[in-house]
PDB file of C-alpha atoms in Angstrom:
ATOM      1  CA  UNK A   1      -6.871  -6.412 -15.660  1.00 72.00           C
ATOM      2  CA  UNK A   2      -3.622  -7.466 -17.154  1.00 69.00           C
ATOM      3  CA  UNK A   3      -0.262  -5.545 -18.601  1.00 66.00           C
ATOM      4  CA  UNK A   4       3.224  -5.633 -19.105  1.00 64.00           C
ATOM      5  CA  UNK A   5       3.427  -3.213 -15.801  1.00 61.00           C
ATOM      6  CA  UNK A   6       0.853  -3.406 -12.655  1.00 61.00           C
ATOM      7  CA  UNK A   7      -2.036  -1.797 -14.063  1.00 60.00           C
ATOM      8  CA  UNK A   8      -3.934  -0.219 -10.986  1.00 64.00           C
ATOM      9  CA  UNK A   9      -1.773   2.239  -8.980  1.00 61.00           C
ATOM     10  CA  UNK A  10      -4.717   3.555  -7.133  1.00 69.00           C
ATOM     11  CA  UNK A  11      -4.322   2.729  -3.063  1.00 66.00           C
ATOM     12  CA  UNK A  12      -8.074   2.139  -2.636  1.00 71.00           C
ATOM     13  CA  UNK A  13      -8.008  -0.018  -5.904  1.00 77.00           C
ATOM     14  CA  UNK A  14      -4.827  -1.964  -4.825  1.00 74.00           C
ATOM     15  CA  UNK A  15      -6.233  -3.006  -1.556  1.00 74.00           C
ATOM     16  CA  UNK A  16      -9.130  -4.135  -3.203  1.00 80.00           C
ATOM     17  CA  UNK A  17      -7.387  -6.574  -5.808  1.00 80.00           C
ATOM     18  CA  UNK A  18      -4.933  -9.825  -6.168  1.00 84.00           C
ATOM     19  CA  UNK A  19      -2.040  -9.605  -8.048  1.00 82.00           C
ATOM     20  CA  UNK A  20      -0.185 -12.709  -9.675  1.00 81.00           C
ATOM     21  CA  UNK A  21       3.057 -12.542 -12.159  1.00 80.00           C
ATOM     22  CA  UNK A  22       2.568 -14.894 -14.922  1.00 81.00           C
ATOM     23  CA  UNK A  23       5.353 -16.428 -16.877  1.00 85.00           C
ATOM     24  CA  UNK A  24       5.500 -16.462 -20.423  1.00 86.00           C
ATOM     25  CA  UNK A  25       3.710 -18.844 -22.655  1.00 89.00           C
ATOM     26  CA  UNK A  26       6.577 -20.925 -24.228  1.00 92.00           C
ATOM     27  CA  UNK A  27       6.563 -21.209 -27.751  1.00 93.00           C
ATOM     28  CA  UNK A  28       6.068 -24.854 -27.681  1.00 92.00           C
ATOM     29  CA  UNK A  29       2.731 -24.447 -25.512  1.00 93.00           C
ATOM     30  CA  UNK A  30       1.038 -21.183 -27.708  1.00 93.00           C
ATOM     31  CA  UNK A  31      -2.604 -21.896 -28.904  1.00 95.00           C
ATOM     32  CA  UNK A  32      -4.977 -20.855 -31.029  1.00 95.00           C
ATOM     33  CA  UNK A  33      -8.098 -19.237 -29.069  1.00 96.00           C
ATOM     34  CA  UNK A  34     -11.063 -21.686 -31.036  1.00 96.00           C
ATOM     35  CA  UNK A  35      -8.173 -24.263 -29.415  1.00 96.00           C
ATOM     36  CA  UNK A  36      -8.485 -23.086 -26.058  1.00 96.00           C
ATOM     37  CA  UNK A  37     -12.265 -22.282 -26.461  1.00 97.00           C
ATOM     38  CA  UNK A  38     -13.371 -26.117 -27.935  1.00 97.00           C
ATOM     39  CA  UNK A  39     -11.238 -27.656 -24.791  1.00 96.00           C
ATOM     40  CA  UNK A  40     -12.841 -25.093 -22.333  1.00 96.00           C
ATOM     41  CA  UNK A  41     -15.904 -26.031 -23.475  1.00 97.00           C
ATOM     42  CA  UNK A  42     -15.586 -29.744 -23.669  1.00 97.00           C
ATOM     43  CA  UNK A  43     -14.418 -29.642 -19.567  1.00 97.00           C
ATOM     44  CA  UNK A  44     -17.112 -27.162 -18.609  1.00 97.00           C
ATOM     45  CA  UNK A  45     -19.820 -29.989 -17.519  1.00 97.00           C
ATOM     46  CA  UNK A  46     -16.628 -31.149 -14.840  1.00 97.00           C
ATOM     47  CA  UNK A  47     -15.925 -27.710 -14.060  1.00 97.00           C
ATOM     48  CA  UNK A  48     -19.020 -26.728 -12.954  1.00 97.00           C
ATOM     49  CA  UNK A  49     -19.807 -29.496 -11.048  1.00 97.00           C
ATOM     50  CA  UNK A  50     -16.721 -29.585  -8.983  1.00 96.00           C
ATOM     51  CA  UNK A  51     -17.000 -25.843  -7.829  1.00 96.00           C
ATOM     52  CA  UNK A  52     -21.107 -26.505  -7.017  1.00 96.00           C
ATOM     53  CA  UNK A  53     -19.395 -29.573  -5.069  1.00 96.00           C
ATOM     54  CA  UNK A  54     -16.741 -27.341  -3.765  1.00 96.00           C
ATOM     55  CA  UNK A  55     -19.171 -24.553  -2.718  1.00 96.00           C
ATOM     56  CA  UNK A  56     -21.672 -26.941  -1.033  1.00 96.00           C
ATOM     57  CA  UNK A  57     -18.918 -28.321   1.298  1.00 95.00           C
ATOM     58  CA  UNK A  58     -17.832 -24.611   2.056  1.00 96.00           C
ATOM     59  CA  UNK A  59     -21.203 -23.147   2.458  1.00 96.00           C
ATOM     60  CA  UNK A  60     -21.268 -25.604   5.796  1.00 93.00           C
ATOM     61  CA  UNK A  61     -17.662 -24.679   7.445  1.00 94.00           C
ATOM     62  CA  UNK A  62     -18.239 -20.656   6.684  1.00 95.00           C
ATOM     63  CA  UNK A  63     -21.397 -21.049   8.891  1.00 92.00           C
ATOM     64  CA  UNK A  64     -19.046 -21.386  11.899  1.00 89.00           C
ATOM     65  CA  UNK A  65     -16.005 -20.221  10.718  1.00 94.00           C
ATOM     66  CA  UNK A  66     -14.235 -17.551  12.995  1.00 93.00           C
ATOM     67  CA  UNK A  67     -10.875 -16.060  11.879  1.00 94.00           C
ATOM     68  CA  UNK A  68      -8.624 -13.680  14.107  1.00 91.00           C
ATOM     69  CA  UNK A  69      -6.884 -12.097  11.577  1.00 91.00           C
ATOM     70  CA  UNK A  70      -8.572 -11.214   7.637  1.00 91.00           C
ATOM     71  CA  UNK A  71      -7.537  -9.252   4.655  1.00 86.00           C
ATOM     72  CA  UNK A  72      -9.166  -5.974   3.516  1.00 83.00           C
ATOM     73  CA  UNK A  73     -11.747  -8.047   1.704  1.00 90.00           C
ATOM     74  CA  UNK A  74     -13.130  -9.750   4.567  1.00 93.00           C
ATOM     75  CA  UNK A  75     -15.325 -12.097   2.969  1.00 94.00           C
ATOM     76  CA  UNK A  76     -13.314 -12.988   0.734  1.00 94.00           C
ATOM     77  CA  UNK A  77     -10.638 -14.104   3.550  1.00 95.00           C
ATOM     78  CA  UNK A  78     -13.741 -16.305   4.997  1.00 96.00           C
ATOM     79  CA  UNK A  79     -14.609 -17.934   2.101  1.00 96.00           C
ATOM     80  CA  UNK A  80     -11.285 -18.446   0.477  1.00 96.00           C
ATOM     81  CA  UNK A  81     -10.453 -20.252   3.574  1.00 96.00           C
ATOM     82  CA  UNK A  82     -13.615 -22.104   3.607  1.00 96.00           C
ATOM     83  CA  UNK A  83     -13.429 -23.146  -0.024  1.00 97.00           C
ATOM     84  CA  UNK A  84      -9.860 -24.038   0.865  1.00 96.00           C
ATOM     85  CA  UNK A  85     -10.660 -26.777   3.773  1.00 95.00           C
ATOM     86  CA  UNK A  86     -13.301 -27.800   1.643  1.00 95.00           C
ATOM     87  CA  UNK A  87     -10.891 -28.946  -1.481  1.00 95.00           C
ATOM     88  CA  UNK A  88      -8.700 -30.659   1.193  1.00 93.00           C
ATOM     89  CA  UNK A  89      -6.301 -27.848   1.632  1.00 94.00           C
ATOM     90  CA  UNK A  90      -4.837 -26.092   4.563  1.00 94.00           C
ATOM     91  CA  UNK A  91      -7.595 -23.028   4.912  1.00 95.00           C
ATOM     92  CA  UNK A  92      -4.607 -21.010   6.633  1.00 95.00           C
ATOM     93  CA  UNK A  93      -2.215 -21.580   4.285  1.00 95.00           C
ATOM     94  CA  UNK A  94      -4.716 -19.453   1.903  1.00 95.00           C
ATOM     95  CA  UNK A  95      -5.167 -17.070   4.395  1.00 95.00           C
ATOM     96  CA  UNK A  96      -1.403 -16.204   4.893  1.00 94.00           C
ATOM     97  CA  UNK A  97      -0.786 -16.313   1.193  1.00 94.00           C
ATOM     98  CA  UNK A  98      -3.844 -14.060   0.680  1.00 93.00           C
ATOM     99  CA  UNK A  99      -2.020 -11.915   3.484  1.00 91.00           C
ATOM    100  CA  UNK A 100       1.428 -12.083   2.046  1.00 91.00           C
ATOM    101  CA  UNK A 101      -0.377 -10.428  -1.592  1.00 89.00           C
ATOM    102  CA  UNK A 102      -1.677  -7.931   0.206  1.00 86.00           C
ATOM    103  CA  UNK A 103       1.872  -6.611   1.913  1.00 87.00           C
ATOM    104  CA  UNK A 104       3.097  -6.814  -1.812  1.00 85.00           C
ATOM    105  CA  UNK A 105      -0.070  -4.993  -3.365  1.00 83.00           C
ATOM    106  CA  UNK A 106       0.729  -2.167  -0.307  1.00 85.00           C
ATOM    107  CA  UNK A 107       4.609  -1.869  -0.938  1.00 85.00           C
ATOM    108  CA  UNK A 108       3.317  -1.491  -4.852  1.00 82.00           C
ATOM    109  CA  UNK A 109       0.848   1.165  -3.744  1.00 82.00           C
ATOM    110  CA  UNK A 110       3.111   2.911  -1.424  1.00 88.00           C
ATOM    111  CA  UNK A 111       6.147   2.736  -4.076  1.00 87.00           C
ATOM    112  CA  UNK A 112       3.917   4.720  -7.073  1.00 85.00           C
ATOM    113  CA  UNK A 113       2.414   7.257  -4.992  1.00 90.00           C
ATOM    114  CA  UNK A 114       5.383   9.786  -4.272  1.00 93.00           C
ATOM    115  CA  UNK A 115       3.685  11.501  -1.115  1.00 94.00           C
ATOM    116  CA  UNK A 116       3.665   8.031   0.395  1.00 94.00           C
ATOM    117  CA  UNK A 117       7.500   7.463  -0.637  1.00 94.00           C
ATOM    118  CA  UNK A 118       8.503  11.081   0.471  1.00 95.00           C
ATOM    119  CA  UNK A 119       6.787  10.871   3.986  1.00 96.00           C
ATOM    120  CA  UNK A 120       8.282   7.625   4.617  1.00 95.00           C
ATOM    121  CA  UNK A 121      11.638   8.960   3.917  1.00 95.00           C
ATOM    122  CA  UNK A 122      10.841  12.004   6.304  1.00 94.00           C
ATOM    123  CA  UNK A 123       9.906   9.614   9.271  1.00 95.00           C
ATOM    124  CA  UNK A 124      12.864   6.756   8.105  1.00 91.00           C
ATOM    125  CA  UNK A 125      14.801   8.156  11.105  1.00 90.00           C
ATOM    126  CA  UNK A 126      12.462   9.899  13.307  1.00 92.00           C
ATOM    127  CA  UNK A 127      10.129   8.606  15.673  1.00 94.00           C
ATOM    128  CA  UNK A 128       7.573  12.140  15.609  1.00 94.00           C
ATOM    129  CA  UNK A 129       6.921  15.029  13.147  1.00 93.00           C
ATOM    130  CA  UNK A 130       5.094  17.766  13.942  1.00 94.00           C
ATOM    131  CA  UNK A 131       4.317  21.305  12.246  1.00 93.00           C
ATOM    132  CA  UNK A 132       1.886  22.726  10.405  1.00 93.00           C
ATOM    133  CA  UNK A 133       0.488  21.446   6.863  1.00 93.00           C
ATOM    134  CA  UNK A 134       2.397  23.777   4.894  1.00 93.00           C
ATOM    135  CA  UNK A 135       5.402  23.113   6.409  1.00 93.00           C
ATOM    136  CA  UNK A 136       4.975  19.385   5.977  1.00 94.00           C
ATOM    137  CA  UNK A 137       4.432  20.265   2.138  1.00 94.00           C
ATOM    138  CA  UNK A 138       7.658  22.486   2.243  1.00 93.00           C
ATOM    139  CA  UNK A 139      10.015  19.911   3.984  1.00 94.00           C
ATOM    140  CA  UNK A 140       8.495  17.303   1.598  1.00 95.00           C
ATOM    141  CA  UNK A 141       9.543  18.868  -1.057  1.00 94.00           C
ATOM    142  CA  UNK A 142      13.404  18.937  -0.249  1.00 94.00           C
ATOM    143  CA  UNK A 143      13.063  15.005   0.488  1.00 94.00           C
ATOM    144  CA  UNK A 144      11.712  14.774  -2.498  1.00 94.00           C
ATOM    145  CA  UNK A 145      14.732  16.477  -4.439  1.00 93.00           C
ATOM    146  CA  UNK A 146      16.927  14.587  -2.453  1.00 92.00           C
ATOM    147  CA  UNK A 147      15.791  11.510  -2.706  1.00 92.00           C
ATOM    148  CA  UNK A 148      15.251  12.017  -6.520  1.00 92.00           C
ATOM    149  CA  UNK A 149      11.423  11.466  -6.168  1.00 93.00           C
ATOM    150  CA  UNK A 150       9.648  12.978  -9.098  1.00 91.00           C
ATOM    151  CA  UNK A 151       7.568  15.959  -8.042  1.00 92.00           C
ATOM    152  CA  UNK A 152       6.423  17.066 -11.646  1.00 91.00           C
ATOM    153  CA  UNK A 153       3.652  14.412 -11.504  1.00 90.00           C
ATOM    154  CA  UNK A 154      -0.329  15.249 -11.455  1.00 91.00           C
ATOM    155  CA  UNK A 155      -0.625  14.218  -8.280  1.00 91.00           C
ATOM    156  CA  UNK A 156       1.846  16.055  -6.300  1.00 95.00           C
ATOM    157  CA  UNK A 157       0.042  18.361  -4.258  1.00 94.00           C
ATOM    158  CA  UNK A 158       0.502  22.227  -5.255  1.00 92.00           C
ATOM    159  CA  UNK A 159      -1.014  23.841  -1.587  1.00 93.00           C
ATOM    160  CA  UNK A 160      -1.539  22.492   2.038  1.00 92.00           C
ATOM    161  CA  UNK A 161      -5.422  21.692   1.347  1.00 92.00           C
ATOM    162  CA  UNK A 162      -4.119  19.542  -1.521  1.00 94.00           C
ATOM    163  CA  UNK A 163      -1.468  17.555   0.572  1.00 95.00           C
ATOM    164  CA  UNK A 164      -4.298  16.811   3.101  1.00 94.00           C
ATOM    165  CA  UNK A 165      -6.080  14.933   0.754  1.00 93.00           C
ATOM    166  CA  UNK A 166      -3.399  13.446  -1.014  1.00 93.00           C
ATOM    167  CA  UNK A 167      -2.182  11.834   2.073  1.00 94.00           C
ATOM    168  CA  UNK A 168      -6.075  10.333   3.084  1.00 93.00           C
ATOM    169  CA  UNK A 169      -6.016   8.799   0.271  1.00 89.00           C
ATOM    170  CA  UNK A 170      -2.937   6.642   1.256  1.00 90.00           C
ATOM    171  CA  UNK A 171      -3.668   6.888   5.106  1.00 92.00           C
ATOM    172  CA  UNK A 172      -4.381   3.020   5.727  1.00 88.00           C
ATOM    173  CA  UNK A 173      -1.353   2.066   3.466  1.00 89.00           C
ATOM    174  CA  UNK A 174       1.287   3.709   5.610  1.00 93.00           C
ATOM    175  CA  UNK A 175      -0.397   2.616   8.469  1.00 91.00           C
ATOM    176  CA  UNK A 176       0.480  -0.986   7.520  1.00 88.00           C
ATOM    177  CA  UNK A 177       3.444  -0.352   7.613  1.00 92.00           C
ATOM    178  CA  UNK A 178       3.711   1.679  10.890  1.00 93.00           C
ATOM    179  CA  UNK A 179       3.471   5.415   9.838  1.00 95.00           C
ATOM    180  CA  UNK A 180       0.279   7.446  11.512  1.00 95.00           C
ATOM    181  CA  UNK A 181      -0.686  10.691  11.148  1.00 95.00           C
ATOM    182  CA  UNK A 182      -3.909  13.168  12.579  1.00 94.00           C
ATOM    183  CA  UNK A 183      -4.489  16.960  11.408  1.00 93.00           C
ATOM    184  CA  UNK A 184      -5.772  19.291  13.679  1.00 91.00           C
ATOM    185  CA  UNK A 185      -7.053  22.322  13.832  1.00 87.00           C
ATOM    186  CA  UNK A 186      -4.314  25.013  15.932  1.00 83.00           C
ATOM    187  CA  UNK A 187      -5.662  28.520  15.432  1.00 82.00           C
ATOM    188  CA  UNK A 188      -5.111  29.912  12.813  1.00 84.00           C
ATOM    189  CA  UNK A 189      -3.411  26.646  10.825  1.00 86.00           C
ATOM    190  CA  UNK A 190      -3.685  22.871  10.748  1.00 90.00           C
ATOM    191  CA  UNK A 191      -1.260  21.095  12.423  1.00 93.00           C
ATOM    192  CA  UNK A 192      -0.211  17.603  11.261  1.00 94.00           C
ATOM    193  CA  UNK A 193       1.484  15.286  13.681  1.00 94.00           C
ATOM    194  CA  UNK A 194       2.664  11.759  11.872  1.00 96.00           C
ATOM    195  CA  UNK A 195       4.425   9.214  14.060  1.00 95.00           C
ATOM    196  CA  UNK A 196       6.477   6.162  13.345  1.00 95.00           C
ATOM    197  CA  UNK A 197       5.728   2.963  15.909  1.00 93.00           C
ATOM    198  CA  UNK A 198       8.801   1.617  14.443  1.00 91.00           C
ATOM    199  CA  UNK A 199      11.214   4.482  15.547  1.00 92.00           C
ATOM    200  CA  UNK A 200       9.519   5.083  19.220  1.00 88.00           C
ATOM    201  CA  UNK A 201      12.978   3.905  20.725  1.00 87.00           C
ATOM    202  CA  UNK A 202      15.458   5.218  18.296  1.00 88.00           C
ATOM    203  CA  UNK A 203      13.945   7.973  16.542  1.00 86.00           C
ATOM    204  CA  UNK A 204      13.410  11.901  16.716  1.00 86.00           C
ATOM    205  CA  UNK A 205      11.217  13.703  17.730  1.00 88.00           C
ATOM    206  CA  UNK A 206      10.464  16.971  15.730  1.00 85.00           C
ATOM    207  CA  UNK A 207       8.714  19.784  16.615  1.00 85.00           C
ATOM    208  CA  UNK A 208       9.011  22.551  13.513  1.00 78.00           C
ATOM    209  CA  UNK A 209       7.949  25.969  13.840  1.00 69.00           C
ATOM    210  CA  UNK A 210       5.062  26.542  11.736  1.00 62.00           C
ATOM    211  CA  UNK A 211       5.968  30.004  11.431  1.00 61.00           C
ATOM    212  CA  UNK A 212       9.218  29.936  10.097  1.00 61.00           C
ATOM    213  CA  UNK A 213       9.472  30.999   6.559  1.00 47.00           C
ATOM    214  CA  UNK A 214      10.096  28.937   3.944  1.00 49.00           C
ATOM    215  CA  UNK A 215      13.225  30.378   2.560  1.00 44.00           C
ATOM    216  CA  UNK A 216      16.737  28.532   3.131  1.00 40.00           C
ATOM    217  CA  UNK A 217      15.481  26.467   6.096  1.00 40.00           C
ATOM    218  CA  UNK A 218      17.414  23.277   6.712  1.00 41.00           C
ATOM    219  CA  UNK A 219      15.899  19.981   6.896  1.00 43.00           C
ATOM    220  CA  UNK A 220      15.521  19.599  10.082  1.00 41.00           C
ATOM    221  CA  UNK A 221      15.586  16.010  11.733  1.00 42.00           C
ATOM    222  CA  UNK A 222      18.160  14.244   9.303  1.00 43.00           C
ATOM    223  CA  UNK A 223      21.373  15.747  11.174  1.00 41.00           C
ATOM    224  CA  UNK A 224      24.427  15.723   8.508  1.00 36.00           C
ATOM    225  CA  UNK A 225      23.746  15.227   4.326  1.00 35.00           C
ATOM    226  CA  UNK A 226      24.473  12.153   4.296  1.00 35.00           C
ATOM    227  CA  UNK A 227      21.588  11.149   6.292  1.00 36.00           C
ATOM    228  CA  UNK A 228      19.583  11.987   2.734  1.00 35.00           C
ATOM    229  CA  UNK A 229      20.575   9.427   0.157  1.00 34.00           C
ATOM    230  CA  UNK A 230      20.946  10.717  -3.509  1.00 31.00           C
ATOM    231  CA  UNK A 231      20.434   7.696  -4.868  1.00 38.00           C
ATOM    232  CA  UNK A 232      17.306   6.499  -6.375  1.00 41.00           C
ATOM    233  CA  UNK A 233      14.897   6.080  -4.018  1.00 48.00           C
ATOM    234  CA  UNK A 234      14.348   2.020  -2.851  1.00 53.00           C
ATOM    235  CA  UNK A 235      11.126   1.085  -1.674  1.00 52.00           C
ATOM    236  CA  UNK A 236      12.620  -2.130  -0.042  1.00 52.00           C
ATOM    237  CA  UNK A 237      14.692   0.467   2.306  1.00 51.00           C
ATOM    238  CA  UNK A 238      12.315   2.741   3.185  1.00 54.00           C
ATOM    239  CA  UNK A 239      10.029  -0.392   4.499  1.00 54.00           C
ATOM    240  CA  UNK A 240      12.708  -1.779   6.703  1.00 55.00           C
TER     241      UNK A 240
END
């Protein structure tokens, strides 16, 4: 899939995929496609024997191959890094650039999905939120005006049972980056506790009252207003 702008915004579908920016075909380099095709064509015979070479060699390291760390795409991590040491190359050198895509394909994810971007400015200065479900869709809400996150979009959550599902579907995302959450059942509500690992030193801890109402209740956890930022909301911020 190709565009001007990312074309998958899905999480799942992100974590699933490579992304690469390509530059610009100069002027001076612009083919026709019968061009392109004829060449193609003409190299194919070399082509296909050096990946049947290529995949012959790898076949034998992946037998043994064991790798500590892999990518969402397991296999792929094994036999990218096989195929790798079999050209000759550095097998983790592939492995940590395969890596580094996927931290970039997760900022992308968490960036277009404004639940993601409003709960990580919730938890960007405390270490524990608690309350119920409702709540959490309440007090998301006001981040969301103040951080100028756009909450007129299809897939911002209208009730509680809504937001629960909205935020499985970017569960593993935020926990790359150090933001957990669990829903329980507490009577007669759900309770949602999401921590931060990155704030357990420094950050809050808040416990809100599931049954307050939802009329004129401060924002509790960010202290003063300037502890909300009106500016546009950077992705690059929120991840540090």
């Amino acid at each position: 899939m190709n565009g001007i702008n990312i074309v998958a915004n899905q999480p799942d579908l992100l974590d699933r995929s490579i992304t690469m920016e390509l530059s610009r075909i100069s002027v001076d380099e612009r083919l026709p496609e019968d061009v392109i095709w004829n060449t193609f064509n003409a190299d194919l015979p070399k082509i296909m024997g050096a990946i049947f070479n290529t995949l012959s060699a790898a076949i034998t390291r992946r037998q043994n191959l064991q790798l500590e760390k892999v990518g969402r795409m397991a296999d792929f991590s094994y036999w990218g890094y096989a195929i790798a040491e079999a050209m000759g190359k550095n097998g983790q050198e592939f492995l940590d650039a395969y890596l580094d895509n996927q931290n970039r394909v997760n900022e992308e994810a968490l960036a277009s999905n404004p639940i993601a971007t409003a709960v990580m400015a919730l938890m960007r200065r405390n270490y524990k939120w608690s309350s119920s479900v409702s709540r959490l869709l309440y007090k998301l809400e006001l981040v969301a005006g103040d951080e100028q996150i756009n909450t007129h979009q299809k897939i911002w959550p209208a009730d509680a049972n809504v937001l629960s599902k909205r935020l499985k579907e970017v569960k593993s995302n935020l926990e790359e980056i150090g933001i957990q959450y669990e829903i329980r059942h507490a009577g007669d509500y759900k309770k949602i506790i999401i921590t931060n690992v990155k704030n357990e030193k420094t950050g809050q801890i808040i416990e809100d009252d599931p049954k307050k109402t939802m009329t004129n209740t401060p924002l509790s956890g960010f202290g003063t207003t300037e502890a909300l930022s009106t500016e546009a909301i950077d992705i690059n911020t929120l991840l540090d």
